[in-house]
Coordinates of C-alpha atoms and ligand atoms in Angstrom, one line a residue:
M1 CA 25.0 54.4 20.0
L2 CA 24.8 53.1 23.6
H3 CA 21.5 51.6 22.7
Y4 CA 22.9 49.6 19.9
V5 CA 25.9 48.5 22.0
T6 CA 23.5 47.4 24.7
I7 CA 21.4 45.4 22.3
G8 CA 24.5 43.9 20.8
V9 CA 25.8 42.8 24.2
L10 CA 22.3 41.5 25.0
I11 CA 22.1 39.5 21.8
F12 CA 25.6 38.1 22.3
T13 CA 24.8 37.2 25.9
C14 CA 21.4 35.7 25.1
Y15 CA 22.9 33.7 22.2
H16 CA 25.4 32.1 24.6
C17 CA 22.9 31.6 27.4
V18 CA 20.5 30.0 25.0
M19 CA 23.3 27.8 23.5
A20 CA 23.9 26.5 26.9
I21 CA 20.2 25.9 27.6
I22 CA 19.7 24.5 24.2
S23 CA 22.2 21.8 24.6
D24 CA 19.8 20.1 27.0
D25 CA 17.2 20.0 24.3
D26 CA 19.6 18.4 21.9
K27 CA 18.9 15.0 23.5
N28 CA 15.2 15.4 22.6
S29 CA 15.7 16.5 19.0
K30 CA 14.8 14.0 16.3
P31 CA 17.6 11.6 15.4
R32 CA 19.1 11.8 11.9
N33 CA 17.6 9.6 9.2
I34 CA 20.4 7.1 9.4
K35 CA 18.9 4.6 6.9
N36 CA 19.4 6.6 3.7
P37 CA 19.5 10.3 4.1
N38 CA 20.8 10.8 0.6
I39 CA 17.8 9.4 -1.3
K40 CA 18.8 8.5 -4.8
A41 CA 22.3 9.9 -5.2
E42 CA 21.7 11.2 -8.7
S43 CA 18.5 13.0 -7.8
I44 CA 19.4 14.9 -4.7
E45 CA 23.1 15.1 -4.2
Y46 CA 23.8 15.0 -8.0
D47 CA 26.9 17.0 -8.8
K48 CA 26.1 20.2 -7.1
S49 CA 29.1 22.1 -8.5
F50 CA 28.1 21.3 -12.1
E51 CA 24.5 22.3 -11.3
N52 CA 25.7 25.6 -9.8
S53 CA 27.9 26.4 -12.8
I54 CA 24.9 26.3 -15.2
R55 CA 22.3 27.8 -13.0
P56 CA 20.5 30.8 -14.6
K57 CA 21.0 34.0 -12.6
D58 CA 18.1 36.0 -13.9
F59 CA 14.5 35.6 -15.1
D60 CA 15.4 35.9 -18.8
S61 CA 17.7 32.9 -18.7
Y62 CA 15.5 30.9 -16.4
I63 CA 13.4 28.7 -18.8
G64 CA 9.9 27.5 -18.0
Q65 CA 7.6 28.1 -15.0
G66 CA 6.1 31.1 -16.9
E67 CA 3.3 31.8 -14.5
L68 CA 5.5 31.7 -11.4
K69 CA 8.0 34.0 -13.1
E70 CA 5.4 36.6 -13.9
T71 CA 4.0 36.5 -10.4
L72 CA 7.4 36.8 -8.9
K73 CA 8.5 39.7 -11.1
I74 CA 5.5 41.7 -9.7
T75 CA 6.1 40.6 -6.1
L76 CA 9.8 41.5 -6.3
E77 CA 9.1 44.9 -7.9
A78 CA 6.5 45.7 -5.2
A79 CA 8.9 44.7 -2.4
K80 CA 11.7 46.9 -3.9
K81 CA 9.3 49.9 -4.2
R82 CA 8.2 49.5 -0.6
G83 CA 11.8 49.1 0.5
K84 CA 10.8 46.0 2.4
P85 CA 12.0 42.4 2.3
L86 CA 9.9 39.9 0.3
D87 CA 7.2 37.9 1.9
H88 CA 8.2 34.4 2.9
L89 CA 7.8 32.0 -0.1
L90 CA 7.2 28.2 -0.3
F91 CA 8.0 26.2 -3.4
Y92 CA 6.8 22.7 -3.8
G93 CA 7.0 20.0 -6.4
P94 CA 9.0 17.0 -7.5
P95 CA 12.8 17.2 -7.2
G96 CA 14.9 18.7 -10.0
L97 CA 12.4 21.3 -11.2
G98 CA 14.4 24.3 -10.2
K99 CA 13.3 25.3 -6.6
T100 CA 16.8 26.2 -5.5
T101 CA 17.5 27.8 -8.9
I102 CA 14.5 30.1 -8.7
A103 CA 15.5 31.1 -5.2
G104 CA 18.9 32.0 -6.5
V105 CA 17.3 34.1 -9.2
I106 CA 15.2 35.9 -6.7
A107 CA 18.2 36.7 -4.5
S108 CA 20.2 38.1 -7.4
Q109 CA 17.2 40.1 -8.7
M110 CA 16.8 41.6 -5.2
G111 CA 20.5 42.2 -4.9
V112 CA 20.8 40.2 -1.7
E113 CA 22.7 37.3 -0.4
I114 CA 21.1 33.8 -0.1
R115 CA 22.0 31.3 2.6
I116 CA 21.2 27.8 1.5
T117 CA 20.6 25.0 4.0
S118 CA 18.3 22.0 4.3
A119 CA 16.1 20.8 7.2
P120 CA 18.1 17.7 8.0
A121 CA 21.1 20.1 8.7
L122 CA 19.0 22.0 11.3
E123 CA 18.7 19.2 13.7
R124 CA 19.6 21.0 16.9
P125 CA 18.0 24.3 18.0
R126 CA 21.4 25.9 17.9
D127 CA 21.7 25.2 14.2
I128 CA 18.6 27.3 13.2
I129 CA 19.3 30.0 15.9
G130 CA 22.9 30.3 14.7
I131 CA 21.8 30.9 11.1
L132 CA 18.9 33.3 12.0
M133 CA 21.2 35.4 14.2
S134 CA 23.9 35.6 11.5
L135 CA 21.6 36.8 8.8
K136 CA 21.9 40.4 7.6
G137 CA 18.9 42.6 6.8
G138 CA 17.0 41.6 3.6
E139 CA 18.9 38.4 3.1
I140 CA 17.2 35.2 2.0
L141 CA 17.3 32.0 4.0
F142 CA 16.6 29.0 1.8
I143 CA 15.6 25.8 3.6
D144 CA 15.3 22.7 1.4
E145 CA 13.2 19.7 2.3
I146 CA 11.5 22.0 4.8
H147 CA 8.9 19.3 5.6
R148 CA 11.6 17.5 7.5
L149 CA 12.1 20.3 10.0
N150 CA 11.7 19.1 13.6
K151 CA 9.1 20.6 16.0
V152 CA 11.6 22.6 18.0
A153 CA 13.2 24.2 15.0
E154 CA 9.7 25.0 13.6
E155 CA 8.7 26.7 16.9
I156 CA 11.9 28.8 16.8
L157 CA 11.0 29.8 13.2
Y158 CA 7.4 31.0 14.0
P159 CA 8.3 34.3 15.8
A160 CA 11.3 34.7 13.5
M161 CA 9.1 34.6 10.4
E162 CA 6.2 36.6 11.9
D163 CA 7.9 39.3 14.0
F164 CA 11.6 38.9 13.2
T165 CA 12.3 38.0 16.8
L166 CA 13.6 35.0 18.6
D167 CA 11.9 33.9 21.9
M168 CA 14.7 32.8 24.1
T169 CA 14.3 31.3 27.5
T170 CA 17.0 31.7 30.1
G171 CA 17.2 30.2 33.6
K172 CA 15.6 27.0 34.9
S173 CA 11.9 26.2 35.6
Q174 CA 10.6 28.7 38.2
T175 CA 13.2 31.4 37.5
A176 CA 13.0 30.9 33.7
K177 CA 12.5 34.1 31.8
T178 CA 11.6 34.6 28.1
L179 CA 13.4 37.3 26.2
R180 CA 12.4 38.5 22.8
V181 CA 15.5 39.2 20.8
P182 CA 15.2 41.1 17.5
I183 CA 16.8 39.7 14.4
P184 CA 17.3 41.3 11.1
K185 CA 14.3 41.2 8.7
F186 CA 14.8 38.4 6.3
T187 CA 12.9 36.3 3.7
L188 CA 12.5 32.6 4.2
I189 CA 12.2 30.5 1.0
G190 CA 11.2 27.0 1.8
A191 CA 11.3 24.1 -0.7
T192 CA 9.6 20.8 -0.4
T193 CA 8.7 17.8 -2.4
K194 CA 5.9 17.1 0.1
A195 CA 3.8 20.2 0.8
G196 CA 1.2 18.0 2.5
E197 CA 3.7 17.0 5.2
L198 CA 4.2 20.6 6.4
S199 CA 2.4 21.5 9.6
S200 CA -0.4 24.0 9.0
P201 CA 1.1 26.7 11.4
L202 CA 4.3 26.6 9.3
R203 CA 2.5 26.6 6.0
D204 CA 0.3 29.5 7.1
R205 CA 3.3 31.7 7.7
F206 CA 4.3 31.8 4.0
G207 CA 2.9 34.7 2.0
M208 CA 3.1 32.9 -1.3
I209 CA 2.9 29.1 -1.9
H210 CA 3.7 27.9 -5.4
R211 CA 3.9 24.5 -7.1
L212 CA 6.6 24.0 -9.7
E213 CA 5.3 22.1 -12.8
F214 CA 7.0 19.5 -15.0
Y215 CA 8.6 21.1 -18.1
T216 CA 7.3 20.6 -21.6
V217 CA 9.6 19.0 -24.2
E218 CA 10.0 22.5 -25.9
E219 CA 11.1 24.1 -22.6
L220 CA 13.5 21.2 -21.9
A221 CA 15.0 21.5 -25.4
K222 CA 15.7 25.1 -24.6
V223 CA 17.4 24.1 -21.3
V224 CA 19.5 21.5 -23.2
T225 CA 20.5 24.0 -25.8
R226 CA 21.4 26.6 -23.2
T227 CA 23.5 24.1 -21.2
A228 CA 25.2 22.8 -24.3
K229 CA 26.2 26.4 -25.2
I230 CA 27.7 26.9 -21.7
L231 CA 29.6 23.6 -21.8
E232 CA 30.6 24.1 -25.5
I233 CA 28.9 21.0 -26.6
R234 CA 27.8 20.9 -30.2
I235 CA 24.1 19.9 -30.6
T236 CA 21.5 20.2 -33.3
E237 CA 17.9 21.3 -32.6
E238 CA 16.6 17.8 -33.2
G239 CA 19.3 16.4 -30.9
A240 CA 18.2 18.7 -28.1
K241 CA 14.6 17.7 -28.6
A242 CA 15.5 14.0 -28.5
I243 CA 17.3 14.5 -25.1
A244 CA 14.4 16.7 -23.9
R245 CA 11.8 13.9 -24.7
R246 CA 13.6 11.5 -22.5
S247 CA 14.2 13.8 -19.5
R248 CA 11.0 13.1 -17.6
G249 CA 9.9 16.8 -17.6
T250 CA 12.9 17.6 -15.4
P251 CA 15.7 20.1 -16.2
R252 CA 18.1 18.4 -13.7
I253 CA 17.8 15.1 -15.7
A254 CA 18.1 16.9 -19.0
N255 CA 21.3 18.5 -17.9
R256 CA 22.7 15.2 -16.7
L257 CA 21.7 13.4 -19.9
I258 CA 23.4 16.0 -22.1
K259 CA 26.7 15.3 -20.4
R260 CA 26.3 11.5 -20.8
V261 CA 25.2 11.8 -24.5
S262 CA 28.1 14.2 -25.1
D263 CA 30.6 11.5 -23.9
F264 CA 29.1 9.1 -26.5
A265 CA 29.2 11.8 -29.2
I266 CA 32.9 12.3 -28.6
V267 CA 33.9 8.7 -28.3
K268 CA 31.6 6.9 -30.7
Y269 CA 30.5 9.6 -33.2
D270 CA 31.9 12.8 -34.7
G271 CA 31.4 14.9 -31.5
I272 CA 28.1 16.5 -32.7
I273 CA 24.8 15.5 -31.0
D274 CA 22.1 15.0 -33.5
E275 CA 18.8 13.1 -33.2
R276 CA 20.4 9.7 -34.1
V277 CA 23.4 10.2 -31.7
A278 CA 21.1 11.2 -28.9
N279 CA 18.6 8.4 -29.4
E280 CA 21.3 5.7 -29.8
S281 CA 23.2 6.9 -26.8
L282 CA 20.1 7.0 -24.6
D283 CA 19.1 3.5 -25.7
I284 CA 22.5 2.3 -24.6
L285 CA 22.0 4.1 -21.3
K286 CA 18.7 2.3 -21.0
I287 CA 16.7 5.5 -20.8
D288 CA 13.5 4.7 -22.8
T289 CA 11.5 6.9 -25.2
F290 CA 9.5 8.2 -22.2
G291 CA 12.5 8.8 -20.1
L292 CA 11.9 5.8 -17.8
D293 CA 15.1 4.2 -16.5
T294 CA 15.7 0.7 -15.2
T295 CA 14.3 1.4 -11.7
D296 CA 11.1 2.8 -13.1
R297 CA 10.5 -0.1 -15.4
A298 CA 11.5 -2.6 -12.6
L299 CA 8.8 -0.9 -10.4
L300 CA 6.1 -1.3 -13.0
N301 CA 7.1 -4.9 -13.9
L302 CA 7.2 -5.8 -10.2
I303 CA 3.6 -4.6 -9.7
I304 CA 2.5 -6.4 -12.8
D305 CA 4.4 -9.7 -12.3
K306 CA 4.1 -10.1 -8.5
Y307 CA 0.9 -8.3 -7.6
D308 CA -1.3 -8.7 -10.8
G309 CA -0.9 -5.0 -11.6
G310 CA -1.7 -3.8 -8.0
P311 CA -2.9 -2.3 -5.8
V312 CA 0.2 -2.8 -3.6
G313 CA 1.6 -0.6 -0.8
V314 CA 4.7 1.6 -1.4
E315 CA 6.6 -0.1 1.5
T316 CA 6.2 -3.5 -0.2
I317 CA 7.4 -2.0 -3.5
A318 CA 10.4 -0.3 -1.9
A319 CA 11.4 -3.5 0.0
A320 CA 11.1 -5.7 -3.2
L321 CA 13.3 -3.2 -5.2
S322 CA 15.8 -2.7 -2.3
E323 CA 15.1 1.0 -2.5
D324 CA 14.2 3.6 0.2
V325 CA 10.5 4.4 0.4
R326 CA 11.4 8.1 -0.1
T327 CA 13.2 7.3 -3.3
I328 CA 10.2 5.6 -4.6
E329 CA 7.8 8.3 -3.4
D330 CA 9.9 11.4 -4.3
V331 CA 11.9 10.3 -7.3
C332 CA 10.2 7.5 -9.2
E333 CA 6.5 8.0 -8.6
P334 CA 5.9 11.7 -9.4
Y335 CA 6.8 11.2 -13.1
L336 CA 5.1 7.8 -13.4
L337 CA 1.9 9.3 -12.0
Q338 CA 2.2 12.4 -14.3
A339 CA 2.9 10.2 -17.3
G340 CA -0.2 8.2 -16.4
F341 CA 1.6 4.9 -16.1
L342 CA 0.9 4.5 -12.4
Q343 CA -2.2 5.2 -10.3
R344 CA -2.4 5.9 -6.6
T345 CA -5.4 4.4 -4.9
P346 CA -6.3 4.2 -1.2
R347 CA -5.2 0.5 -1.2
G348 CA -1.8 1.2 -2.9
R349 CA -0.3 1.7 -6.3
K350 CA -1.7 0.2 -9.5
V351 CA -0.2 0.1 -13.0
S352 CA -2.6 1.8 -15.5
P353 CA -3.5 0.3 -18.9
E354 CA -1.1 2.9 -20.4
G355 CA 1.7 1.5 -18.1
Y356 CA 1.1 -2.0 -19.4
R357 CA 1.1 -0.7 -23.0
H358 CA 4.3 1.2 -22.5
L359 CA 6.0 -2.1 -21.5
G360 CA 4.6 -3.8 -24.6
L361 CA 2.0 -5.7 -22.5
K362 CA -1.8 -6.0 -22.7
A363 CA -3.7 -4.5 -19.8
P364 CA -5.9 -7.0 -17.9
S365 CA -9.0 -5.5 -19.4
E366 CA -7.6 -6.1 -22.9
Q367 CA -6.6 -9.7 -22.3
I368 CA -8.9 -12.4 -23.7
N369 CA -10.3 -14.6 -21.0
L370 CA -10.4 -18.2 -22.3
F371 CA -12.3 -19.6 -19.3
Ligands
ADE401 N1 19.0 24.7 -15.7 C1 18.2 24.1 -14.8 N2 17.0 24.6 -14.7 C2 17.0 25.6 -15.6 C3 16.0 26.5 -16.1 N3 14.8 26.5 -15.5 N4 16.3 27.3 -17.0 C4 17.5 27.3 -17.6 N5 18.5 26.5 -17.2 C5 18.2 25.6 -16.3

């Protein structure tokens, strides 16, 4: 008993000592990205409460990512049988594919709480230390955009992930002492759109690294049907497929489109979403048959009209479209690359012949040269 009280007092004291010391470091921590921390509003900060209300809570209601689900089911069962927390997991892939959702499913399947934060919110050392010290045994800490973690926060995480300890320094220079403070065993789930930007020491500390894939039209149609049921929206099978086809392989977009199309169905039609209602509504919303929106088409047109189809650097594209480079890289490009409309070359981005054709244009190789 005395032992626990002593450790408790020690942790409390260290926490406050470190808080004091840490405030010196605050001056050195990276400044916030003031330019545009929100990226494209619809893609990152998009209606979180709506998203939470329709999030699946178990593997059966989580559609898609079949391979990942099968692997996770085994990993979870093994961890439960061992009576130990799960290994740390890293999920990467374009936004909107369900990284946070799958983390929530894991937590509920393990019967533990999940604490959700994102790297830009862990700017000062005290932010990450505070969270780590407040975790209870077995809990999951989810860090979104983990590639944006600063160096100091990363270094605090290393011993926490590896040995479930915090290395805390008290005192100044010559009298400085390092204390190893134990913290409860926890599982870190990191999510990133840019696995390549993670430092290798951080990447190496994850026991499982998994890429989330774009969804097929069939999978997205199931997501749309499920969401429609929860929201009591009437939709036919063909209506669900029509929305799925224009959702860029992304459930977050499918769920956003179903709400918009449902508005049209109620105001302009008889309230039921069928194929015609879905297609006509999405045409009005300027979402084309491949799911490209006005920004995507503006990006392709810019490269074709101003740079002869490319190559052109992403900074130039972002400046010309008055968008943030991260919006172009994280939101627009992944699907344009996957659809084969855009190509990434060492000298910049190029529109592919398929990209030209999608816009109703002839690719340079198909144009007749009269001279
Ligand atoms: N909503 C968002 N992502 C989903 C998924 N993978 N399965 C079911 N509903 C979802």
